[in-house]
Coordinates of C-alpha atoms in Angstrom, one line a residue:
X8 CA 109.7 32.3 -8.2
X9 CA 110.4 29.1 -8.8
X10 CA 108.2 28.4 -5.6
X11 CA 105.3 30.3 -6.9
X12 CA 104.8 28.7 -10.0
X13 CA 104.9 24.8 -8.6
X14 CA 101.9 26.4 -6.8
X15 CA 100.3 28.0 -9.6
X16 CA 100.9 24.5 -11.6
X17 CA 99.0 22.8 -8.4
X18 CA 96.2 25.3 -8.5
X19 CA 95.4 24.8 -12.2
X20 CA 95.7 20.9 -11.9
X21 CA 93.1 20.6 -8.9
X22 CA 91.1 23.4 -10.6
X23 CA 91.4 20.8 -13.4
X24 CA 90.7 17.6 -11.8
X25 CA 88.0 18.9 -9.9
X26 CA 86.2 20.2 -13.6
X27 CA 86.3 17.0 -14.5
X28 CA 85.2 15.6 -11.4
X29 CA 81.9 17.7 -10.9
X30 CA 81.3 16.2 -14.9
X31 CA 81.2 13.0 -14.2
X32 CA 79.7 13.1 -10.9
X33 CA 77.0 15.9 -11.0
X34 CA 75.9 15.1 -7.0
X35 CA 79.3 16.3 -5.7
X36 CA 79.6 18.9 -3.1
X37 CA 82.4 22.2 -3.0
X38 CA 82.8 24.5 -0.6
X39 CA 85.6 26.4 -2.3
X40 CA 88.2 25.7 0.6
X41 CA 89.8 22.6 -2.0
X42 CA 86.5 20.2 0.2
X43 CA 84.7 18.3 -1.2
X44 CA 81.7 15.3 -0.9
X45 CA 79.6 13.1 -3.1
X46 CA 77.5 10.8 -2.0
X47 CA 78.9 7.2 -4.0
X48 CA 75.1 4.2 -4.5
X49 CA 77.0 0.9 -4.0
X50 CA 74.7 -1.6 -6.2
X51 CA 75.6 -5.6 -7.1
X52 CA 74.8 -7.7 -9.8
X53 CA 75.1 -10.8 -7.1
X54 CA 72.3 -10.9 -4.2
X55 CA 73.6 -9.9 -0.6
X56 CA 72.0 -11.3 2.4
X57 CA 71.7 -9.2 5.7
X58 CA 70.4 -10.8 8.8
X59 CA 69.0 -8.5 11.6
X60 CA 67.9 -9.4 15.0
X61 CA 64.7 -9.8 16.3
X62 CA 64.6 -8.2 20.5
X63 CA 60.5 -10.3 20.4
X64 CA 61.7 -13.2 18.7
X65 CA 65.6 -13.4 19.9
X66 CA 65.9 -14.6 15.6
X67 CA 67.3 -13.5 12.9
X68 CA 65.2 -11.5 10.6
X69 CA 66.8 -12.1 6.9
X70 CA 66.5 -9.9 4.0
X71 CA 68.2 -10.8 0.5
X72 CA 69.2 -7.3 -1.5
X73 CA 71.3 -5.9 -4.0
X74 CA 71.7 -1.6 -3.8
X75 CA 72.9 -1.0 0.1
X76 CA 72.7 2.7 1.2
X77 CA 75.1 5.5 -0.3
X78 CA 78.5 5.6 0.6
X79 CA 79.0 9.9 1.6
X80 CA 83.2 10.1 0.7
X81 CA 84.1 13.2 2.3
X82 CA 87.8 15.0 1.3
X83 CA 90.4 17.6 1.8
X84 CA 93.5 18.2 -0.4
X85 CA 96.1 19.5 1.8
X86 CA 99.1 22.4 0.3
X87 CA 101.4 20.3 -1.5
X88 CA 98.2 18.0 -3.3
X89 CA 98.5 16.5 -5.6
X90 CA 102.5 16.3 -6.1
X91 CA 104.1 16.9 -1.8
X92 CA 101.2 16.0 -0.1
X93 CA 98.0 13.2 -0.1
X94 CA 94.4 14.1 0.5
X95 CA 92.7 13.6 3.8
X96 CA 89.9 11.4 3.4
X97 CA 86.9 10.7 5.1
X98 CA 84.1 7.8 5.2
X99 CA 80.9 7.5 6.6
X100 CA 78.4 4.8 5.6
X101 CA 76.1 3.5 7.8
X102 CA 76.3 0.1 7.0
X103 CA 80.1 -1.0 6.6
X104 CA 81.9 -2.4 9.5
X105 CA 84.0 0.2 11.2
X106 CA 87.3 -2.4 10.1
X107 CA 86.0 -2.2 6.6
X108 CA 86.1 1.5 6.3
X109 CA 89.8 1.9 7.8
X110 CA 90.4 -0.6 5.6
X111 CA 89.0 2.1 2.4
X112 CA 91.1 5.2 3.5
X113 CA 94.0 2.9 3.8
X114 CA 93.7 1.3 -0.2
X115 CA 93.1 5.5 -0.8
X116 CA 96.0 7.5 0.7
X117 CA 98.0 3.7 -1.0
X118 CA 96.7 5.1 -4.3
X119 CA 98.2 8.4 -4.2
X120 CA 101.6 7.1 -2.6
X121 CA 101.8 4.8 -5.9
X122 CA 101.6 7.8 -8.3
X123 CA 101.7 11.3 -6.3
X124 CA 99.5 12.9 -8.6
X125 CA 95.6 13.5 -9.0
X126 CA 93.9 10.4 -7.1
X127 CA 90.0 12.0 -6.9
X128 CA 88.3 9.5 -9.3
X129 CA 90.4 6.6 -8.4
X130 CA 89.5 6.3 -4.6
X131 CA 85.5 7.3 -6.0
X132 CA 85.5 4.1 -7.9
X133 CA 87.4 2.4 -5.2
X134 CA 85.3 2.9 -2.7
X135 CA 82.4 1.9 -5.2
X136 CA 83.5 -1.5 -6.7
X137 CA 85.6 -2.4 -2.9
X138 CA 82.4 -1.8 -1.2
X139 CA 81.0 -5.0 -2.0
X140 CA 84.0 -6.8 -0.5
X141 CA 82.5 -6.2 2.7
X142 CA 80.9 -9.6 2.7
X143 CA 82.7 -12.7 3.2
X144 CA 81.5 -15.9 1.5
X145 CA 78.5 -16.7 1.0
X146 CA 77.2 -12.9 0.8
X147 CA 76.4 -13.1 4.4
X148 CA 76.4 -10.4 7.5
X149 CA 74.5 -9.6 10.7
X150 CA 73.9 -7.2 12.1
X151 CA 74.1 -6.0 16.0
X152 CA 71.0 -6.0 17.4
X153 CA 69.1 -2.6 18.1
X154 CA 69.5 -2.2 14.3
X155 CA 66.0 -2.1 12.7
X156 CA 66.4 1.5 11.5
X157 CA 69.1 0.3 9.8
X158 CA 67.1 -2.2 8.1
X159 CA 64.4 -0.3 7.1
X160 CA 67.1 2.0 5.0
X161 CA 68.6 -0.8 3.3
X162 CA 65.1 -2.2 2.6
X163 CA 64.2 1.4 1.1
X164 CA 67.1 2.1 -0.8
X165 CA 66.8 -1.6 -2.5
X166 CA 63.3 -0.7 -3.2
X167 CA 63.4 2.7 -4.9
X168 CA 67.3 1.6 -6.8
X169 CA 65.2 -1.6 -7.8
X170 CA 62.4 0.3 -9.3
X171 CA 64.6 2.7 -10.9
X172 CA 67.0 0.4 -12.3
X173 CA 63.0 -1.0 -13.8
X174 CA 61.7 1.7 -14.9
X175 CA 64.9 2.2 -17.5
X176 CA 64.7 -1.4 -19.0
X177 CA 62.7 -2.5 -22.3
X178 CA 59.7 -4.7 -21.7
X179 CA 57.6 -7.0 -24.4
X180 CA 54.2 -7.0 -22.8
X181 CA 53.0 -10.8 -22.2
X182 CA 49.4 -9.7 -23.5
X183 CA 49.8 -7.4 -26.6
X184 CA 53.4 -8.4 -27.4
X185 CA 54.6 -4.4 -27.7
X186 CA 57.5 -3.2 -26.6
X187 CA 57.3 -0.9 -23.4
X188 CA 59.5 1.4 -21.0
X189 CA 59.2 -0.5 -17.4
X190 CA 57.7 2.8 -16.3
X191 CA 54.9 2.3 -18.2
X192 CA 54.6 -1.8 -17.0
X193 CA 53.6 -3.8 -13.7
X194 CA 55.9 -6.6 -12.8
X195 CA 54.0 -9.0 -10.9
X196 CA 55.6 -9.7 -7.3
X197 CA 55.7 -13.6 -7.5
X198 CA 56.6 -14.4 -10.7
X199 CA 58.6 -11.3 -11.7
X200 CA 56.6 -11.6 -15.4
X201 CA 55.9 -8.3 -16.7
X202 CA 53.0 -6.8 -19.2
X203 CA 51.9 -3.2 -20.5
X204 CA 50.4 -1.2 -17.7
X205 CA 47.0 -0.6 -19.8
X206 CA 46.8 -4.3 -20.5
X207 CA 46.8 -5.5 -17.3
X208 CA 44.6 -3.3 -16.0
X209 CA 42.1 -3.7 -18.6
X210 CA 42.7 -7.7 -17.7
X211 CA 41.7 -7.8 -14.5
X212 CA 39.4 -4.9 -14.4
X213 CA 37.5 -6.9 -16.9
X214 CA 38.0 -10.7 -14.2
X215 CA 36.2 -8.8 -11.1
X216 CA 33.1 -7.1 -12.8
X217 CA 32.5 -11.0 -13.9
X218 CA 33.8 -12.1 -11.6
X219 CA 36.2 -14.4 -12.9
X220 CA 38.4 -14.8 -9.4
X221 CA 40.5 -18.2 -10.9
X222 CA 42.4 -15.5 -13.7
X223 CA 43.1 -12.7 -11.1
X224 CA 47.0 -14.2 -11.3
X225 CA 49.3 -13.9 -13.8
X226 CA 48.3 -14.6 -17.5
X227 CA 51.2 -16.4 -18.5
X228 CA 49.6 -20.2 -19.4
X229 CA 52.2 -21.8 -17.8
X230 CA 52.2 -19.4 -15.4
X231 CA 48.9 -19.5 -14.6
X232 CA 49.0 -23.3 -13.7
X233 CA 50.1 -23.0 -10.6
X234 CA 50.6 -19.4 -9.5
X235 CA 48.1 -18.4 -6.5
X236 CA 45.7 -15.0 -7.2
X237 CA 47.1 -11.5 -6.6
X238 CA 47.6 -10.2 -3.3
X239 CA 45.3 -7.4 -2.6
X240 CA 48.0 -4.5 -2.2
X241 CA 49.0 -5.9 -5.7
X242 CA 45.2 -6.3 -6.9
X243 CA 45.5 -2.3 -5.9
X244 CA 47.9 -0.8 -7.6
X245 CA 47.0 -2.4 -10.7
X246 CA 43.0 -1.9 -10.9
X247 CA 42.4 0.8 -8.0
X248 CA 40.8 0.5 -4.9
X249 CA 37.3 0.9 -6.3
X250 CA 38.0 -2.5 -7.9
X251 CA 39.6 -4.1 -4.9
X252 CA 36.4 -3.4 -2.8
X253 CA 34.2 -4.6 -5.0
X254 CA 36.5 -7.9 -5.3
X255 CA 36.5 -8.6 -1.3
X256 CA 32.4 -7.6 -1.7
X257 CA 32.0 -10.4 -4.1
X258 CA 34.3 -12.6 -2.9
X259 CA 32.8 -12.8 0.4
X260 CA 29.8 -13.0 -1.3
X261 CA 30.6 -15.9 -3.2
X262 CA 32.0 -17.8 0.4
X263 CA 29.2 -16.9 2.2
X264 CA 26.8 -18.3 -0.2
X265 CA 28.2 -21.8 0.1
X266 CA 26.6 -21.6 3.4
X267 CA 23.1 -22.7 4.0
X268 CA 22.5 -20.4 7.0
X269 CA 23.7 -17.5 5.1
X270 CA 20.9 -14.8 3.3
X271 CA 21.6 -11.6 1.3
X272 CA 20.5 -8.0 2.5
X273 CA 18.0 -7.1 0.1
X274 CA 18.2 -3.8 0.3
X275 CA 20.6 -2.7 -3.1
X276 CA 21.9 -0.4 -0.9
X277 CA 23.7 -2.8 1.0
X278 CA 23.6 -6.7 0.3
X279 CA 25.4 -7.8 2.9
X280 CA 25.4 -11.4 4.3
X281 CA 23.0 -11.8 7.2
X282 CA 22.5 -15.2 9.3
X283 CA 19.4 -17.1 10.5
X284 CA 18.7 -20.3 12.1
X285 CA 18.5 -23.4 9.8
X286 CA 14.4 -23.7 8.4
X287 CA 13.9 -19.9 9.8
X288 CA 12.9 -17.3 8.4
X289 CA 13.7 -14.2 10.3
X290 CA 17.3 -12.9 8.9
X291 CA 19.3 -9.7 10.2
X292 CA 21.7 -8.7 7.9
X293 CA 25.3 -8.6 9.8
X294 CA 26.1 -5.5 7.3
X295 CA 23.3 -2.5 8.2
X296 CA 21.2 -5.0 10.6
X297 CA 18.0 -4.8 8.9
X298 CA 15.7 -7.8 9.9
X299 CA 14.2 -9.1 7.1
X300 CA 12.0 -12.5 5.9
X301 CA 14.2 -14.5 3.7
X302 CA 11.4 -15.9 1.7
X303 CA 9.8 -12.9 0.8
X304 CA 12.3 -10.0 1.2
X305 CA 10.6 -7.8 3.0
X306 CA 10.7 -6.7 6.4
X307 CA 10.3 -9.0 9.2
X308 CA 6.9 -9.5 9.4
X309 CA 6.9 -12.1 11.8
X310 CA 6.0 -15.9 12.1
X311 CA 2.3 -16.1 12.7
X312 CA 2.0 -13.8 9.7
X313 CA 2.0 -15.2 6.2
X314 CA 4.4 -14.0 2.9
X315 CA 3.4 -12.1 0.6
X316 CA 5.4 -13.7 -2.1
X317 CA 6.9 -12.2 -4.9
X318 CA 10.2 -11.7 -6.9
X319 CA 12.7 -14.1 -6.0
X320 CA 10.3 -15.7 -3.4
X321 CA 8.1 -17.0 -6.6
X322 CA 11.0 -18.2 -8.2
X323 CA 12.0 -20.4 -5.4
X324 CA 9.1 -22.1 -5.1
X325 CA 9.1 -22.2 -8.4
X326 CA 12.8 -23.5 -8.4
X327 CA 11.6 -26.3 -5.9
X328 CA 8.4 -27.5 -8.3
X329 CA 10.7 -28.1 -11.0
X330 CA 13.6 -29.8 -9.2
X331 CA 11.1 -32.4 -7.5
X332 CA 9.8 -33.2 -10.9
X333 CA 13.7 -34.1 -13.3
X334 CA 16.4 -33.4 -9.9
X335 CA 15.5 -34.7 -6.5
X336 CA 19.2 -34.5 -4.8
X337 CA 19.2 -30.4 -5.6
X338 CA 15.5 -30.5 -4.7
X339 CA 16.6 -32.2 -0.9
X340 CA 19.3 -29.5 -0.9
X341 CA 17.1 -26.4 -0.7
X342 CA 15.2 -28.4 1.7
X343 CA 18.6 -28.8 3.7
X344 CA 18.7 -25.0 2.8
X345 CA 15.1 -23.8 3.7
X346 CA 13.5 -26.3 5.4
X347 CA 11.0 -29.3 4.0
X348 CA 8.1 -28.3 6.4
X349 CA 8.6 -24.3 5.7
X350 CA 8.9 -25.5 1.6
X351 CA 5.4 -27.4 1.4
X352 CA 4.0 -24.3 3.5
X353 CA 5.3 -21.7 0.5
X354 CA 4.2 -24.3 -2.3
X355 CA 0.5 -24.0 -0.4
X356 CA 0.6 -20.1 -0.5
X357 CA 2.1 -19.6 -4.0
X358 CA -0.9 -22.0 -5.1
X359 CA -3.4 -20.6 -2.6
X360 CA -2.4 -16.7 -4.5
X361 CA -2.5 -18.2 -8.2
X362 CA -5.8 -19.3 -7.8
X363 CA -7.0 -16.5 -6.0
X364 CA -5.8 -14.1 -8.0
X365 CA -7.2 -16.0 -10.7
X366 CA -10.6 -15.7 -9.2
X367 CA -9.8 -12.2 -9.3
X368 CA -9.0 -11.6 -12.9
X369 CA -12.4 -13.8 -13.6
X370 CA -14.8 -13.0 -11.3
X371 CA -13.2 -9.1 -10.4
X372 CA -10.7 -6.4 -11.2
X373 CA -8.1 -4.4 -8.9
X374 CA -8.0 -1.1 -8.0
X375 CA -5.3 1.2 -10.8
X376 CA -4.8 3.0 -6.8
X377 CA -5.2 1.0 -4.2
X378 CA -4.9 -2.9 -5.8
X379 CA -8.3 -3.8 -3.9
X380 CA -10.3 -6.5 -5.6
X381 CA -13.8 -5.1 -6.3
X382 CA -16.7 -7.7 -7.7
X383 CA -19.1 -6.5 -9.3
X384 CA -22.9 -7.8 -8.0
X385 CA -24.9 -5.8 -10.3
X386 CA -24.9 -2.8 -12.5
X387 CA -22.2 -1.9 -15.0
X388 CA -18.2 -1.3 -15.4
X389 CA -18.2 1.9 -14.5
X390 CA -16.4 1.6 -11.2
X391 CA -16.1 3.4 -8.4
X392 CA -13.6 1.8 -5.8
X393 CA -13.8 2.7 -1.9
X394 CA -10.8 5.1 -2.4
X395 CA -12.1 6.9 -4.8
X396 CA -10.9 6.0 -8.1
X397 CA -13.2 5.2 -11.0
X398 CA -11.5 2.7 -13.3
X399 CA -13.0 -0.1 -15.8
X400 CA -14.3 -3.1 -14.4
X401 CA -12.7 -5.4 -17.8
X402 CA -9.2 -3.7 -18.4
X403 CA -8.8 -1.8 -14.9
X404 CA -7.8 1.5 -17.0
X405 CA -8.6 4.4 -15.3
X406 CA -11.5 6.6 -16.0
X407 CA -12.1 9.9 -16.0
X408 CA -14.1 11.2 -13.3
X409 CA -15.7 14.0 -15.3
X410 CA -17.2 11.5 -18.0
X411 CA -16.3 7.9 -17.4
X412 CA -17.9 7.0 -20.5
X413 CA -15.7 8.1 -23.2
X414 CA -14.0 4.8 -22.4
X415 CA -16.7 2.3 -23.9
X416 CA -17.6 5.0 -26.6
X417 CA -14.5 4.7 -28.6
X418 CA -14.8 2.8 -31.0
X419 CA -10.3 1.7 -30.7
X420 CA -10.8 0.7 -27.0
X421 CA -10.7 -3.1 -26.2
X422 CA -14.1 -1.7 -24.2
X423 CA -15.8 -0.4 -26.2
X424 CA -19.9 -1.5 -26.5
X425 CA -19.5 -3.5 -23.7
X426 CA -20.8 -0.9 -20.8
X427 CA -23.0 -3.4 -19.4
X428 CA -21.3 -6.7 -20.6
X429 CA -22.5 -10.0 -19.0
X430 CA -20.5 -12.4 -16.2
X431 CA -19.9 -14.2 -19.2
X432 CA -18.8 -11.5 -21.5
X433 CA -16.3 -10.7 -18.8
X434 CA -14.7 -13.8 -17.8
X435 CA -14.2 -14.6 -22.0
X436 CA -12.7 -11.4 -21.3
X437 CA -10.5 -11.6 -18.5
X438 CA -9.3 -15.1 -19.8
X439 CA -7.1 -13.3 -23.2
X440 CA -5.2 -12.2 -20.4
X441 CA -4.7 -15.3 -18.5

């Protein structure tokens, strides 16, 4: 009877201990036969240095961590526990040395030997607090060759635990100065400064769109003086892959712009860099292989065919002529980049084109359909082009084929009553458009 009472009391003590233990450690697993297991995470305030041999270089690869893979503690409560028999402990760890595993097991048994009572909670806490003593001063450990998988496991554990700690803390954003939980913030990898996600995303997005690449660094004023710009991986985490690609494209274009032999593809869908020989007009896009003239931006027309200058090409000639008058150094830079002989030829061509355009405006008129210049030798201002278009010789407006003379009979028309305008009247009319 006394023996049964003792057994019942032991069962009650064990049941109470396991219930209390499971409330403290929800991850505790029990199998109903007085057996259980629990994963014990190991974290420290100090930084520890773990070294792994690199078989390729025969050197040590050292990593710094504060969190380690969990230690698995299994226990079995024998008959007579907790007063008569100690529990049986099994310690499993991927990183603890075998000597330390044995020492931990001995220390847990020593706990029971001192009090002959419930010791599971104390045993778990002993493992948690005593695991870091596996390292000797200055907190270093060297692992044997072939431990590459262990290194990856340690790094993954440390990264996950560090992120969890960060997300549960409160931070003040360096941009808007409001407080946020870590899960709503970014921490810059190189310096550790923290800003809320919205502020940092908005700020860096504007920097990329506006081409302010020198500002793609820490927003702290003192830190920004020496900090490098963000890495591409960190940039993508903050602004996304599309803006990261945009940054790379703009940065590549900026670097290419310093090369006098690089121009850019005129195709709007491409705009990739194109290399050409010094002083030559032929350029071939390195991105889409489009061959084009670097002066008129048209598809390649050969060296013997003249450029039909317009848009950027005319701007180039205008810029060159202005620099010849105001800034000789900049004019020389353009000559080095494009070649003086070619620039002189283009200047002459632009002047000839402008003179021809002036003559055509004063003495002829361009067909609004095919752009052919038509000269009037005799007759009225109702013109019929070779392409069949009816138009006004004075203003170039389309005329209705059925009744082209309405244009000249309309009092609101600029060409009212000028059907038979003289050449002198035509020139005075055209000078108003010059």
